[in-house]
Amino acid sequence: LPILLLFDDADSRSLTRGLELGADDYIARPIVPEELMLRVRLQLRRRLVRDRLKDSLTGMHRPLTDRLTGVYSKGFLAAHLAKVSLPDMPRQDFSALMLGVDDYPAMTQSQGQPATDMVLAELGRRLLSNVRPFDLVARYGDAVFVILMPQTNGNIALQIAERLRHSLTIAAETSGAELNVTISIGVAQREEPWRDPADLLHRAGLGLAVATGEGGNRVAAGPVN
């Protein structure tokens, strides 16, 4: 907290000692109320500026991308969704895809983490090369990714999801055995009125659960509110 030191004019030694101990400002007695309020407000403004600067620097050091896959991080995804869900944003078609690697736990157990990390890195590379420049790709979980697609309605999003499902099938060889990796995708479309962005991801996640529950390697639309 800012510290304001009160001192007597004749006690300069106490003033010097107080400043050495960390006082931010000082005022001499007798106290003039207007001067006291001015100095207090000045210290509060300085503190507010310092806090804002600290917050901005903290945000700059927060990772924007996922180190393994090269796509955006979950934190960046949340910040982006908060912006596009503002009430004054113009209405437009907007869809989300949630992609999950089929049988990921079993693959990790049988192949080991290094092999599955290679698969996820390749999946991230393919995702980035198969979306439009203005789409946003982020890692949402261990083997779950989200794609935000502006200017895209639900029907077009389903078509894109089917194309991605084929493009993202990975055949890899690990430990001398061939590994076929497939994905399932859930699709959700923005609805009016524009709800909490978590609702869009929730419905895309429900679509992913349906696709996975039906055997995987397929696309399913999330429920409509």
Coordinates of N, CA and C in Angstrom, one line a residue:
L1 N 0.8 -1.2 0.0 CA 0.0 0.0 0.0 C 0.9 1.2 0.0
P2 N 0.4 2.3 -0.6 CA 1.2 3.6 -0.6 C 1.3 4.1 0.9
I3 N 2.4 4.6 1.2 CA 2.6 5.2 2.6 C 2.9 6.7 2.5
L4 N 2.1 7.4 3.2 CA 2.2 8.9 3.3 C 2.7 9.2 4.7
L5 N 3.8 9.9 4.8 CA 4.5 10.2 6.0 C 4.1 11.6 6.5
L6 N 3.7 11.8 7.7 CA 3.4 13.0 8.3 C 4.5 13.4 9.3
F7 N 5.0 14.7 9.2 CA 6.2 15.0 10.0 C 6.1 16.5 10.4
D8 N 6.9 16.9 11.4 CA 7.0 18.3 11.8 C 8.2 18.9 11.1
D9 N 8.0 20.2 10.7 CA 9.0 20.8 9.9 C 10.4 20.8 10.6
A10 N 10.4 20.8 11.9 CA 11.6 20.8 12.7 C 12.3 19.5 12.8
D11 N 11.6 18.4 12.4 CA 12.1 17.1 12.6 C 12.5 16.5 11.2
S12 N 13.5 17.1 10.6 CA 14.0 16.6 9.3 C 14.6 15.2 9.4
R13 N 15.1 14.8 10.5 CA 15.8 13.5 10.7 C 14.7 12.4 10.5
S14 N 13.5 12.6 11.1 CA 12.5 11.6 11.0 C 12.0 11.5 9.6
L15 N 11.9 12.6 8.9 CA 11.5 12.6 7.5 C 12.5 11.8 6.6
T16 N 13.8 12.0 6.8 CA 14.8 11.3 6.1 C 14.7 9.8 6.4
R17 N 14.6 9.5 7.7 CA 14.5 8.1 8.1 C 13.2 7.4 7.5
G18 N 12.1 8.1 7.5 CA 10.9 7.6 6.9 C 11.0 7.3 5.5
L19 N 11.6 8.2 4.7 CA 11.8 8.0 3.3 C 12.7 6.8 3.0
E20 N 13.7 6.7 3.9 CA 14.7 5.5 3.7 C 13.9 4.2 4.0
L21 N 12.9 4.2 4.9 CA 12.2 3.0 5.2 C 11.1 2.7 4.2
G22 N 10.9 3.6 3.2 CA 10.0 3.2 2.1 C 8.7 4.1 2.0
A23 N 8.6 5.2 2.7 CA 7.5 6.1 2.5 C 7.4 6.6 1.1
D24 N 6.2 6.7 0.5 CA 6.0 7.1 -0.9 C 6.0 8.6 -1.0
D25 N 5.5 9.3 0.0 CA 5.3 10.8 -0.1 C 5.3 11.3 1.4
Y26 N 5.3 12.6 1.5 CA 5.3 13.2 2.9 C 4.5 14.5 2.8
I27 N 4.0 14.9 4.0 CA 3.3 16.1 4.2 C 3.7 16.7 5.6
A28 N 3.9 18.0 5.6 CA 4.3 18.6 6.9 C 3.1 19.1 7.7
R29 N 3.2 19.0 9.0 CA 2.3 19.6 9.8 C 2.6 21.2 9.9
P30 N 1.5 22.0 10.1 CA 0.1 21.6 10.3 C -0.5 21.2 8.9
I31 N -1.4 20.2 9.0 CA -2.0 19.6 7.8 C -3.1 20.5 7.2
V32 N -3.0 20.7 5.9 CA -4.0 21.4 5.2 C -4.9 20.3 4.5
P33 N -6.2 20.2 4.8 CA -7.0 19.1 4.3 C -7.0 19.0 2.8
E34 N -7.0 20.1 2.1 CA -7.0 20.0 0.6 C -5.7 19.4 0.1
E35 N -4.6 19.8 0.7 CA -3.3 19.2 0.3 C -3.2 17.7 0.6
L36 N -3.7 17.4 1.8 CA -3.7 16.0 2.2 C -4.5 15.1 1.2
M37 N -5.7 15.6 0.8 CA -6.5 14.8 -0.1 C -5.8 14.8 -1.5
L38 N -5.2 15.8 -1.9 CA -4.5 15.8 -3.2 C -3.4 14.8 -3.2
R39 N -2.6 14.8 -2.2 CA -1.5 13.8 -2.1 C -2.0 12.4 -2.0
V40 N -3.1 12.2 -1.3 CA -3.6 10.8 -1.2 C -4.1 10.3 -2.6
R41 N -4.8 11.2 -3.3 CA -5.4 10.8 -4.6 C -4.2 10.6 -5.6
L42 N -3.2 11.4 -5.4 CA -2.0 11.2 -6.3 C -1.4 9.8 -6.1
Q43 N -1.2 9.4 -4.8 CA -0.6 8.1 -4.5 C -1.5 6.9 -5.0
L44 N -2.9 7.1 -4.9 CA -3.8 6.1 -5.3 C -3.7 5.9 -6.8
R45 N -3.6 7.1 -7.5 CA -3.5 7.0 -9.0 C -2.2 6.3 -9.4
R46 N -1.1 6.6 -8.7 CA 0.1 5.9 -9.0 C 0.0 4.4 -8.8
R47 N -0.6 4.1 -7.7 CA -0.8 2.6 -7.4 C -1.6 1.9 -8.5
L48 N -2.6 2.6 -8.9 CA -3.5 2.0 -10.0 C -2.7 1.8 -11.3
V49 N -1.9 2.8 -11.6 CA -1.1 2.7 -12.8 C -0.1 1.5 -12.7
R50 N 0.6 1.4 -11.5 CA 1.5 0.3 -11.3 C 0.8 -1.1 -11.4
D51 N -0.4 -1.2 -10.8 CA -1.1 -2.4 -10.9 C -1.5 -2.8 -12.3
R52 N -2.0 -1.8 -13.1 CA -2.3 -2.1 -14.5 C -1.1 -2.5 -15.3
L53 N 0.0 -1.8 -15.0 CA 1.2 -2.2 -15.8 C 1.7 -3.6 -15.4
K54 N 1.6 -4.0 -14.1 CA 1.9 -5.3 -13.7 C 1.0 -6.4 -14.3
D55 N -0.3 -6.1 -14.4 CA -1.2 -7.0 -15.0 C -0.9 -7.2 -16.5
S56 N -0.6 -6.1 -17.2 CA -0.3 -6.2 -18.6 C 1.0 -7.0 -18.9
L57 N 2.0 -6.8 -18.0 CA 3.2 -7.6 -18.2 C 3.0 -9.1 -17.9
T58 N 2.1 -9.3 -16.9 CA 1.8 -10.7 -16.6 C 1.1 -11.4 -17.8
G59 N 0.2 -10.6 -18.4 CA -0.5 -11.2 -19.6 C 0.4 -11.4 -20.8
M60 N 1.5 -10.5 -20.9 CA 2.4 -10.7 -22.0 C 3.2 -12.0 -21.8
H61 N 3.5 -12.4 -20.6 CA 4.3 -13.6 -20.3 C 3.4 -14.8 -20.3
R62 N 2.1 -14.7 -20.4 CA 1.3 -15.9 -20.4 C 1.4 -16.5 -21.8
P63 N 1.6 -17.8 -21.9 CA 1.9 -18.4 -23.2 C 0.6 -18.3 -24.1
L64 N 0.9 -17.9 -25.3 CA -0.2 -17.8 -26.3 C -0.4 -19.1 -27.1
T65 N 0.6 -19.9 -27.2 CA 0.5 -21.1 -28.0 C 0.9 -22.3 -27.1
D66 N 0.4 -23.5 -27.6 CA 0.7 -24.7 -26.9 C 2.1 -25.2 -27.5
R67 N 3.0 -25.5 -26.6 CA 4.4 -25.8 -27.0 C 4.4 -27.0 -27.9
L68 N 3.7 -28.0 -27.6 CA 3.8 -29.3 -28.3 C 3.2 -29.2 -29.7
T69 N 2.0 -28.7 -29.8 CA 1.2 -28.7 -31.0 C 1.3 -27.5 -31.9
G70 N 1.8 -26.4 -31.3 CA 1.9 -25.2 -32.1 C 0.6 -24.4 -32.3
V71 N -0.5 -24.9 -31.8 CA -1.8 -24.1 -31.9 C -1.9 -23.3 -30.7
Y72 N -3.0 -22.4 -30.7 CA -3.2 -21.5 -29.5 C -3.5 -22.3 -28.3
S73 N -3.2 -21.7 -27.1 CA -3.4 -22.3 -25.8 C -4.8 -22.2 -25.4
K74 N -5.2 -22.9 -24.4 CA -6.6 -22.9 -23.9 C -6.9 -21.5 -23.3
G75 N -5.9 -20.9 -22.6 CA -6.1 -19.6 -22.1 C -6.3 -18.5 -23.1
F76 N -5.6 -18.6 -24.2 CA -5.9 -17.7 -25.3 C -7.2 -17.9 -25.9
L77 N -7.7 -19.1 -26.0 CA -9.0 -19.4 -26.6 C -10.1 -18.8 -25.7
A78 N -9.9 -18.9 -24.4 CA -10.9 -18.3 -23.5 C -11.0 -16.7 -23.6
A79 N -9.8 -16.1 -23.8 CA -9.7 -14.7 -23.9 C -10.4 -14.3 -25.2
H80 N -10.1 -15.0 -26.3 CA -10.7 -14.7 -27.6 C -12.2 -14.9 -27.6
L81 N -12.7 -15.9 -27.0 CA -14.2 -16.1 -26.9 C -14.9 -15.0 -26.1
A82 N -14.2 -14.5 -25.1 CA -14.8 -13.4 -24.3 C -14.9 -12.2 -25.2
K83 N -14.0 -12.0 -26.1 CA -14.1 -10.8 -27.0 C -15.3 -10.9 -28.0
V84 N -15.4 -12.1 -28.6 CA -16.4 -12.3 -29.7 C -17.8 -12.4 -29.1
S85 N -17.9 -12.6 -27.8 CA -19.2 -12.7 -27.2 C -19.8 -11.4 -26.6
L86 N -19.0 -10.3 -26.8 CA -19.5 -9.0 -26.3 C -20.8 -8.7 -26.9
P87 N -21.7 -8.0 -26.2 CA -23.1 -7.7 -26.7 C -23.0 -6.8 -27.9
D88 N -22.0 -5.9 -28.0 CA -22.0 -5.0 -29.2 C -21.3 -5.5 -30.4
M89 N -20.9 -6.8 -30.4 CA -20.3 -7.4 -31.6 C -21.4 -7.6 -32.6
P90 N -21.1 -7.4 -33.9 CA -22.1 -7.6 -34.9 C -22.6 -9.0 -35.0
R91 N -23.8 -9.2 -35.4 CA -24.3 -10.6 -35.6 C -23.7 -11.2 -36.8
Q92 N -23.3 -12.4 -36.7 CA -22.7 -13.1 -37.9 C -22.8 -14.6 -37.6
D93 N -22.7 -15.3 -38.7 CA -22.6 -16.8 -38.5 C -21.3 -17.1 -37.8
F94 N -21.4 -18.0 -36.9 CA -20.2 -18.4 -36.1 C -20.3 -19.8 -35.6
S95 N -19.4 -20.7 -35.9 CA -19.4 -22.1 -35.5 C -18.2 -22.5 -34.8
A96 N -18.3 -23.6 -34.0 CA -17.1 -24.2 -33.3 C -17.1 -25.7 -33.6
L97 N -15.9 -26.2 -33.8 CA -15.7 -27.6 -33.9 C -14.8 -28.0 -32.6
M98 N -15.2 -29.2 -32.1 CA -14.4 -29.8 -31.0 C -14.0 -31.1 -31.5
L99 N -12.6 -31.3 -31.6 CA -12.1 -32.5 -32.1 C -11.4 -33.3 -31.0
G100 N -11.6 -34.6 -31.0 CA -10.9 -35.5 -30.1 C -10.3 -36.7 -30.7
V101 N -9.1 -37.1 -30.3 CA -8.4 -38.3 -30.8 C -9.1 -39.5 -30.3
D102 N -9.5 -40.4 -31.2 CA -10.2 -41.6 -30.7 C -9.3 -42.5 -30.0
D103 N -9.8 -43.1 -28.9 CA -9.1 -44.1 -28.1 C -7.7 -43.6 -27.6
Y104 N -7.7 -42.3 -27.2 CA -6.4 -41.7 -26.8 C -5.8 -42.4 -25.6
P105 N -6.6 -42.7 -24.5 CA -6.0 -43.3 -23.3 C -5.4 -44.7 -23.7
A106 N -6.1 -45.5 -24.5 CA -5.6 -46.8 -24.9 C -4.3 -46.6 -25.7
M107 N -4.3 -45.6 -26.6 CA -3.1 -45.4 -27.4 C -1.9 -45.0 -26.5
T108 N -2.2 -44.1 -25.6 CA -1.1 -43.7 -24.7 C -0.5 -44.9 -23.9
Q109 N -1.4 -45.8 -23.4 CA -1.0 -46.9 -22.6 C -0.2 -47.9 -23.4
S110 N -0.6 -48.1 -24.7 CA 0.0 -49.1 -25.5 C 1.3 -48.6 -26.2
Q111 N 1.3 -47.3 -26.5 CA 2.4 -46.8 -27.3 C 3.4 -46.0 -26.5
G112 N 2.9 -45.5 -25.4 CA 3.8 -44.6 -24.6 C 3.6 -43.1 -24.9
Q113 N 4.0 -42.3 -24.0 CA 3.7 -40.8 -24.1 C 4.6 -40.2 -25.3
P114 N 5.8 -40.6 -25.5 CA 6.6 -40.0 -26.6 C 5.9 -40.2 -28.0
A115 N 5.4 -41.4 -28.2 CA 4.7 -41.7 -29.5 C 3.4 -40.9 -29.6
T116 N 2.7 -40.8 -28.5 CA 1.4 -40.0 -28.6 C 1.7 -38.5 -28.8
D117 N 2.8 -38.1 -28.2 CA 3.2 -36.7 -28.4 C 3.5 -36.4 -29.8
M118 N 4.2 -37.3 -30.5 CA 4.4 -37.2 -31.9 C 3.2 -37.1 -32.7
V119 N 2.2 -37.9 -32.3 CA 0.9 -37.9 -33.0 C 0.2 -36.5 -32.8
L120 N 0.2 -36.0 -31.6 CA -0.4 -34.7 -31.3 C 0.3 -33.6 -32.0
A121 N 1.6 -33.6 -32.1 CA 2.3 -32.6 -32.8 C 2.0 -32.6 -34.3
E122 N 1.9 -33.8 -34.9 CA 1.5 -33.9 -36.3 C 0.1 -33.4 -36.5
L123 N -0.8 -33.8 -35.6 CA -2.2 -33.3 -35.7 C -2.3 -31.8 -35.6
G124 N -1.5 -31.2 -34.8 CA -1.5 -29.7 -34.7 C -1.0 -29.1 -36.0
R125 N 0.0 -29.7 -36.6 CA 0.5 -29.2 -37.9 C -0.5 -29.3 -39.0
R126 N -1.2 -30.4 -39.0 CA -2.2 -30.6 -40.1 C -3.4 -29.7 -39.9
L127 N -3.8 -29.5 -38.6 CA -4.9 -28.6 -38.3 C -4.6 -27.2 -38.9
L128 N -3.4 -26.7 -38.6 CA -3.1 -25.4 -39.0 C -3.0 -25.2 -40.5
S129 N -2.7 -26.3 -41.2 CA -2.6 -26.2 -42.7 C -3.9 -26.5 -43.4
N130 N -4.9 -26.9 -42.6 CA -6.2 -27.2 -43.2 C -7.4 -26.3 -42.8
V131 N -7.0 -25.1 -42.2 CA -8.1 -24.2 -41.8 C -7.8 -22.9 -42.5
R132 N -8.8 -22.0 -42.5 CA -8.6 -20.7 -43.1 C -7.8 -19.7 -42.2
P133 N -7.2 -18.7 -42.8 CA -6.3 -17.8 -42.0 C -7.0 -17.2 -40.8
F134 N -8.3 -16.9 -40.9 CA -9.0 -16.3 -39.9 C -9.7 -17.2 -38.9
D135 N -9.6 -18.5 -39.1 CA -10.1 -19.5 -38.1 C -9.0 -19.6 -37.0
L136 N -9.5 -19.9 -35.8 CA -8.7 -20.0 -34.6 C -8.6 -21.5 -34.2
V137 N -7.4 -22.0 -34.0 CA -7.3 -23.4 -33.6 C -6.6 -23.4 -32.2
A138 N -7.1 -24.1 -31.2 CA -6.5 -24.1 -29.9 C -6.6 -25.5 -29.3
R139 N -5.6 -25.8 -28.5 CA -5.7 -27.1 -27.8 C -6.5 -26.9 -26.5
Y140 N -7.5 -27.8 -26.4 CA -8.5 -27.6 -25.3 C -8.3 -28.6 -24.2
G141 N -7.7 -29.8 -24.5 CA -7.4 -30.8 -23.5 C -6.2 -31.6 -24.0
D142 N -5.9 -32.7 -23.3 CA -4.8 -33.6 -23.7 C -4.8 -33.9 -25.1
A143 N -6.0 -34.4 -25.6 CA -6.1 -34.8 -27.0 C -7.4 -34.2 -27.6
V144 N -7.7 -33.0 -27.2 CA -8.9 -32.4 -27.7 C -8.5 -31.0 -28.2
F145 N -9.1 -30.6 -29.3 CA -8.8 -29.3 -30.0 C -10.1 -28.6 -30.3
V146 N -10.0 -27.3 -30.3 CA -11.2 -26.5 -30.7 C -10.8 -25.7 -31.9
I147 N -11.8 -25.5 -32.9 CA -11.6 -24.6 -34.0 C -12.8 -23.7 -33.9
L148 N -12.5 -22.4 -33.9 CA -13.5 -21.3 -34.0 C -13.6 -20.8 -35.4
M149 N -14.8 -20.8 -36.0 CA -14.9 -20.5 -37.4 C -15.9 -19.3 -37.6
P150 N -15.4 -18.1 -37.7 CA -16.4 -17.0 -38.0 C -16.9 -17.1 -39.4
Q151 N -18.0 -16.4 -39.6 CA -18.6 -16.4 -41.0 C -18.9 -17.8 -41.5
T152 N -19.3 -18.7 -40.6 CA -19.6 -20.1 -41.0 C -20.8 -20.5 -40.3
N153 N -21.8 -20.9 -41.0 CA -23.0 -21.5 -40.4 C -22.9 -23.0 -40.1
G154 N -23.9 -23.5 -39.4 CA -23.8 -24.9 -39.0 C -23.6 -25.9 -40.1
N155 N -24.3 -25.7 -41.2 CA -24.3 -26.7 -42.3 C -22.9 -26.7 -43.0
I156 N -22.3 -25.5 -43.2 CA -21.0 -25.4 -43.7 C -20.0 -26.0 -42.8
A157 N -20.2 -25.7 -41.5 CA -19.2 -26.3 -40.5 C -19.2 -27.8 -40.5
L158 N -20.4 -28.4 -40.7 CA -20.5 -29.9 -40.8 C -19.7 -30.4 -42.0
Q159 N -19.8 -29.7 -43.1 CA -19.0 -30.1 -44.3 C -17.5 -30.0 -44.0
I160 N -17.1 -28.9 -43.4 CA -15.7 -28.7 -43.1 C -15.2 -29.8 -42.2
A161 N -16.0 -30.1 -41.2 CA -15.7 -31.1 -40.2 C -15.4 -32.5 -40.9
E162 N -16.3 -32.8 -41.9 CA -16.1 -34.1 -42.6 C -14.8 -34.1 -43.4
R163 N -14.5 -32.9 -44.0 CA -13.2 -32.8 -44.7 C -12.0 -33.0 -43.8
L164 N -12.1 -32.3 -42.6 CA -11.0 -32.4 -41.7 C -10.9 -33.8 -41.1
R165 N -12.0 -34.5 -40.9 CA -11.9 -35.9 -40.4 C -11.1 -36.8 -41.3
H166 N -11.2 -36.6 -42.6 CA -10.4 -37.4 -43.5 C -9.0 -36.9 -43.6
S167 N -8.8 -35.6 -43.5 CA -7.5 -35.0 -43.7 C -6.6 -35.3 -42.5
L168 N -7.2 -35.5 -41.3 CA -6.5 -35.7 -40.1 C -6.3 -37.1 -39.6
T169 N -6.7 -38.0 -40.4 CA -6.4 -39.5 -40.1 C -4.9 -39.7 -40.3
I170 N -4.3 -40.2 -39.3 CA -2.8 -40.3 -39.3 C -2.5 -41.8 -39.2
A171 N -1.6 -42.2 -40.1 CA -1.0 -43.6 -40.1 C 0.4 -43.4 -39.7
A172 N 0.8 -44.0 -38.5 CA 2.2 -43.8 -38.0 C 2.7 -45.2 -37.7
E173 N 4.0 -45.3 -37.7 CA 4.6 -46.6 -37.3 C 5.4 -46.4 -36.0
T174 N 5.0 -47.0 -34.9 CA 5.7 -46.9 -33.6 C 6.0 -48.3 -33.1
S175 N 7.2 -48.5 -32.6 CA 7.6 -49.8 -32.0 C 7.4 -50.9 -33.0
G176 N 7.6 -50.6 -34.3 CA 7.5 -51.6 -35.3 C 6.1 -52.0 -35.7
A177 N 5.1 -51.3 -35.1 CA 3.7 -51.6 -35.5 C 3.0 -50.4 -36.1
E178 N 2.1 -50.6 -37.0 CA 1.4 -49.5 -37.7 C 0.3 -49.0 -36.7
L179 N 0.2 -47.7 -36.6 CA -0.8 -47.1 -35.7 C -1.7 -46.2 -36.6
N180 N -3.0 -46.5 -36.6 CA -3.9 -45.7 -37.3 C -4.7 -44.8 -36.3
V181 N -4.6 -43.5 -36.5 CA -5.2 -42.6 -35.5 C -6.3 -41.9 -36.3
T182 N -7.5 -41.9 -35.7 CA -8.7 -41.3 -36.2 C -9.2 -40.3 -35.2
I183 N -10.0 -39.3 -35.7 CA -10.6 -38.3 -34.8 C -12.1 -38.3 -34.9
S184 N -12.8 -37.8 -33.9 CA -14.2 -37.6 -33.9 C -14.4 -36.1 -33.7
I185 N -15.5 -35.5 -34.3 CA -15.7 -34.1 -34.2 C -17.1 -33.7 -33.8
G186 N -17.3 -32.8 -32.9 CA -18.6 -32.3 -32.6 C -18.7 -30.9 -33.1
V187 N -19.9 -30.5 -33.6 CA -20.1 -29.2 -34.3 C -21.2 -28.5 -33.6
A188 N -21.0 -27.2 -33.4 CA -22.1 -26.3 -32.8 C -22.0 -25.0 -33.5
Q189 N -23.2 -24.4 -33.6 CA -23.4 -23.1 -34.3 C -23.8 -22.0 -33.3
R190 N -23.4 -20.8 -33.4 CA -23.8 -19.7 -32.6 C -25.3 -19.5 -32.8
E191 N -26.0 -19.2 -31.7 CA -27.4 -19.0 -31.7 C -27.7 -17.6 -31.2
E192 N -28.8 -17.1 -31.6 CA -29.3 -15.8 -31.1 C -30.4 -16.0 -30.1
P193 N -30.4 -15.2 -28.9 CA -29.3 -14.3 -28.6 C -28.0 -15.0 -28.2
W194 N -26.9 -14.3 -28.5 CA -25.6 -14.8 -28.2 C -25.4 -15.1 -26.8
R195 N -25.3 -16.4 -26.4 CA -25.2 -16.8 -25.0 C -23.7 -16.8 -24.6
D196 N -23.5 -17.2 -23.4 CA -22.2 -17.3 -22.8 C -21.4 -18.2 -23.8
P197 N -20.1 -17.8 -24.1 CA -19.3 -18.7 -25.0 C -19.1 -20.1 -24.5
A198 N -19.2 -20.3 -23.2 CA -19.0 -21.6 -22.7 C -20.2 -22.5 -23.2
D199 N -21.3 -22.0 -23.5 CA -22.4 -22.7 -24.0 C -22.1 -23.3 -25.4
L200 N -21.4 -22.5 -26.3 CA -21.1 -22.9 -27.6 C -20.1 -24.1 -27.5
L201 N -19.1 -24.0 -26.7 CA -18.2 -25.1 -26.5 C -18.8 -26.3 -25.9
H202 N -19.8 -26.1 -24.9 CA -20.5 -27.2 -24.3 C -21.3 -28.0 -25.3
R203 N -22.0 -27.3 -26.2 CA -22.7 -28.0 -27.2 C -21.8 -28.7 -28.3
A204 N -20.7 -28.1 -28.6 CA -19.8 -28.8 -29.5 C -19.2 -30.1 -28.8
G205 N -19.0 -29.9 -27.4 CA -18.5 -31.1 -26.7 C -19.5 -32.2 -26.6
L206 N -20.8 -31.9 -26.5 CA -21.9 -32.9 -26.6 C -21.9 -33.6 -27.9
G207 N -21.7 -32.8 -29.0 CA -21.6 -33.5 -30.3 C -20.4 -34.4 -30.4
L208 N -19.3 -34.0 -29.8 CA -18.1 -34.9 -29.8 C -18.4 -36.2 -29.0
A209 N -19.1 -36.0 -27.9 CA -19.5 -37.2 -27.1 C -20.4 -38.2 -27.9
V210 N -21.3 -37.6 -28.7 CA -22.1 -38.5 -29.5 C -21.3 -39.2 -30.6
A211 N -20.4 -38.5 -31.3 CA -19.6 -39.1 -32.3 C -18.7 -40.2 -31.7
T212 N -18.1 -39.9 -30.5 CA -17.3 -40.9 -29.9 C -18.1 -42.1 -29.5
G213 N -19.3 -41.9 -28.9 CA -20.2 -42.9 -28.4 C -20.7 -43.8 -29.5
E214 N -20.7 -43.3 -30.7 CA -21.2 -44.1 -31.9 C -20.1 -44.9 -32.6
G215 N -18.9 -44.9 -31.9 CA -17.8 -45.7 -32.5 C -16.6 -44.9 -32.9
G216 N -16.7 -43.6 -32.9 CA -15.6 -42.7 -33.3 C -15.4 -42.6 -34.8
N217 N -14.5 -41.8 -35.2 CA -14.1 -41.6 -36.6 C -15.4 -41.1 -37.3
R218 N -16.1 -40.1 -36.7 CA -17.3 -39.5 -37.4 C -17.5 -38.1 -36.8
V219 N -18.5 -37.5 -37.5 CA -18.9 -36.1 -37.1 C -20.3 -36.1 -36.6
A220 N -20.6 -35.3 -35.6 CA -21.9 -35.2 -35.0 C -22.2 -33.8 -34.6
A221 N -23.4 -33.3 -34.9 CA -23.8 -32.0 -34.5 C -24.3 -31.9 -33.0
G222 N -23.9 -30.9 -32.3 CA -24.3 -30.7 -30.9 C -25.8 -30.3 -30.9
P223 N -26.4 -30.4 -29.7 CA -27.8 -30.0 -29.6 C -28.1 -28.5 -29.9
V224 N -29.3 -28.2 -30.3 CA -29.7 -26.8 -30.4 C -30.5 -26.4 -29.3
N225 N -30.2 -25.2 -28.7 CA -31.0 -24.7 -27.5 C -32.4 -24.3 -27.9

